[in-house]
């Protein structure tokens, strides 16, 4: 958001930061690129790393969760991390560090006053947010972070869906001449 308006860029794709590359050797993303932050640090990536840790015997907490429920999600990783599980905390640090790496580039380029993080990763909890903040502050220019606030959006996991709905509504109103 720039000056109260959603900045969409020349072709309408501005702001899709999930496809900024954070690992040239990373897995292929659905967009066709490799190592996008979305495929490396979003909820499904956290789940993938947690499943591997559970199956490889690196985390008894996550393995027990998988045995008990048949699945693991970002919330489970957050609970395991808060319980002191070393593997879960490693997953949180890795994903948050990569997200923070990408966000530091955004901070250095745009110098925003606020960054709101939404989606499924909000379920990981406060350890994830703290690690993102640490990564951003370590990699960003001091002047760019002096007044920067990084927090979870109150919209949580529904932020993307709500944002898409708002954009669609704004466009429909614009086409009808109701909105600027």
PDB file of C-alpha atoms in Angstrom, residues 17-92:
ATOM      1  CA  UNK A  17       7.065 -10.821  -3.071  1.00  0.00           C
ATOM      2  CA  UNK A  18       6.489 -14.558  -2.647  1.00  0.00           C
ATOM      3  CA  UNK A  19       8.332 -15.098  -5.893  1.00  0.00           C
ATOM      4  CA  UNK A  20      11.537 -13.327  -4.944  1.00  0.00           C
ATOM      5  CA  UNK A  21      14.345 -15.889  -5.067  1.00  0.00           C
ATOM      6  CA  UNK A  22      16.107 -16.572  -1.761  1.00  0.00           C
ATOM      7  CA  UNK A  23      17.967 -19.763  -2.769  1.00  0.00           C
ATOM      8  CA  UNK A  24      19.350 -20.390  -6.260  1.00  0.00           C
ATOM      9  CA  UNK A  25      19.639 -24.092  -5.403  1.00  0.00           C
ATOM     10  CA  UNK A  26      16.151 -24.355  -3.908  1.00  0.00           C
ATOM     11  CA  UNK A  27      13.231 -26.438  -5.152  1.00  0.00           C
ATOM     12  CA  UNK A  28      11.173 -25.439  -8.183  1.00  0.00           C
ATOM     13  CA  UNK A  29       8.223 -23.181  -7.462  1.00  0.00           C
ATOM     14  CA  UNK A  30       4.855 -23.455  -9.214  1.00  0.00           C
ATOM     15  CA  UNK A  31       5.738 -20.180 -10.996  1.00  0.00           C
ATOM     16  CA  UNK A  32       8.590 -21.985 -12.780  1.00  0.00           C
ATOM     17  CA  UNK A  33      11.429 -20.307 -10.899  1.00  0.00           C
ATOM     18  CA  UNK A  34      13.566 -22.006  -8.241  1.00  0.00           C
ATOM     19  CA  UNK A  35      14.094 -21.004  -4.629  1.00  0.00           C
ATOM     20  CA  UNK A  36      11.194 -18.539  -4.347  1.00  0.00           C
ATOM     21  CA  UNK A  37      10.518 -17.499  -0.762  1.00  0.00           C
ATOM     22  CA  UNK A  38       7.038 -18.995  -1.143  1.00  0.00           C
ATOM     23  CA  UNK A  39       8.391 -22.479  -1.832  1.00  0.00           C
ATOM     24  CA  UNK A  40      11.150 -22.104   0.766  1.00  0.00           C
ATOM     25  CA  UNK A  41       9.434 -20.454   3.751  1.00  0.00           C
ATOM     26  CA  UNK A  42       5.617 -20.385   3.467  1.00  0.00           C
ATOM     27  CA  UNK A  43       3.257 -22.683   5.370  1.00  0.00           C
ATOM     28  CA  UNK A  44       3.571 -25.645   2.958  1.00  0.00           C
ATOM     29  CA  UNK A  45       7.380 -25.385   3.098  1.00  0.00           C
ATOM     30  CA  UNK A  46       7.277 -25.405   6.897  1.00  0.00           C
ATOM     31  CA  UNK A  47       4.989 -28.447   6.782  1.00  0.00           C
ATOM     32  CA  UNK A  48       7.335 -30.191   4.326  1.00  0.00           C
ATOM     33  CA  UNK A  49      10.362 -29.579   6.573  1.00  0.00           C
ATOM     34  CA  UNK A  50       8.401 -30.730   9.636  1.00  0.00           C
ATOM     35  CA  UNK A  51       7.280 -33.945   7.932  1.00  0.00           C
ATOM     36  CA  UNK A  52      10.884 -34.670   6.995  1.00  0.00           C
ATOM     37  CA  UNK A  53      12.053 -34.001  10.564  1.00  0.00           C
ATOM     38  CA  UNK A  54       9.337 -36.307  11.927  1.00  0.00           C
ATOM     39  CA  UNK A  55      10.039 -39.087   9.429  1.00  0.00           C
ATOM     40  CA  UNK A  56      13.825 -38.832   9.840  1.00  0.00           C
ATOM     41  CA  UNK A  57      13.580 -39.106  13.629  1.00  0.00           C
ATOM     42  CA  UNK A  58      14.897 -35.574  14.187  1.00  0.00           C
ATOM     43  CA  UNK A  59      11.838 -34.546  16.213  1.00  0.00           C
ATOM     44  CA  UNK A  60      10.020 -36.829  18.592  1.00  0.00           C
ATOM     45  CA  UNK A  61       7.395 -34.118  19.199  1.00  0.00           C
ATOM     46  CA  UNK A  62       6.568 -33.762  15.498  1.00  0.00           C
ATOM     47  CA  UNK A  63       6.737 -37.542  14.988  1.00  0.00           C
ATOM     48  CA  UNK A  64       4.208 -38.026  17.800  1.00  0.00           C
ATOM     49  CA  UNK A  65       1.948 -35.369  16.295  1.00  0.00           C
ATOM     50  CA  UNK A  66       2.134 -37.111  12.917  1.00  0.00           C
ATOM     51  CA  UNK A  67       1.404 -40.494  14.511  1.00  0.00           C
ATOM     52  CA  UNK A  68      -1.517 -39.117  16.536  1.00  0.00           C
ATOM     53  CA  UNK A  69      -3.227 -36.945  13.880  1.00  0.00           C
ATOM     54  CA  UNK A  70      -1.820 -38.212  10.587  1.00  0.00           C
ATOM     55  CA  UNK A  71      -0.632 -34.730   9.645  1.00  0.00           C
ATOM     56  CA  UNK A  72       1.571 -31.813  10.664  1.00  0.00           C
ATOM     57  CA  UNK A  73       0.936 -28.150   9.945  1.00  0.00           C
ATOM     58  CA  UNK A  74       2.497 -24.790  10.804  1.00  0.00           C
ATOM     59  CA  UNK A  75       0.558 -24.598  14.074  1.00  0.00           C
ATOM     60  CA  UNK A  76       2.077 -27.914  15.182  1.00  0.00           C
ATOM     61  CA  UNK A  77       5.570 -26.643  14.373  1.00  0.00           C
ATOM     62  CA  UNK A  78       4.901 -23.524  16.453  1.00  0.00           C
ATOM     63  CA  UNK A  79       3.672 -25.613  19.405  1.00  0.00           C
ATOM     64  CA  UNK A  80       6.704 -27.905  19.126  1.00  0.00           C
ATOM     65  CA  UNK A  81       9.034 -24.916  18.969  1.00  0.00           C
ATOM     66  CA  UNK A  82       7.485 -23.346  22.066  1.00  0.00           C
ATOM     67  CA  UNK A  83       7.876 -26.717  23.817  1.00  0.00           C
ATOM     68  CA  UNK A  84      11.615 -26.516  23.133  1.00  0.00           C
ATOM     69  CA  UNK A  85      11.834 -28.995  20.246  1.00  0.00           C
ATOM     70  CA  UNK A  86      15.218 -28.380  18.612  1.00  0.00           C
ATOM     71  CA  UNK A  87      14.186 -29.523  15.125  1.00  0.00           C
ATOM     72  CA  UNK A  88      11.014 -27.406  15.170  1.00  0.00           C
ATOM     73  CA  UNK A  89      13.001 -24.377  16.273  1.00  0.00           C
ATOM     74  CA  UNK A  90      15.479 -25.029  13.461  1.00  0.00           C
ATOM     75  CA  UNK A  91      12.614 -25.108  10.955  1.00  0.00           C
ATOM     76  CA  UNK A  92      11.219 -21.862  12.360  1.00  0.00           C
TER      77      UNK A  92
END
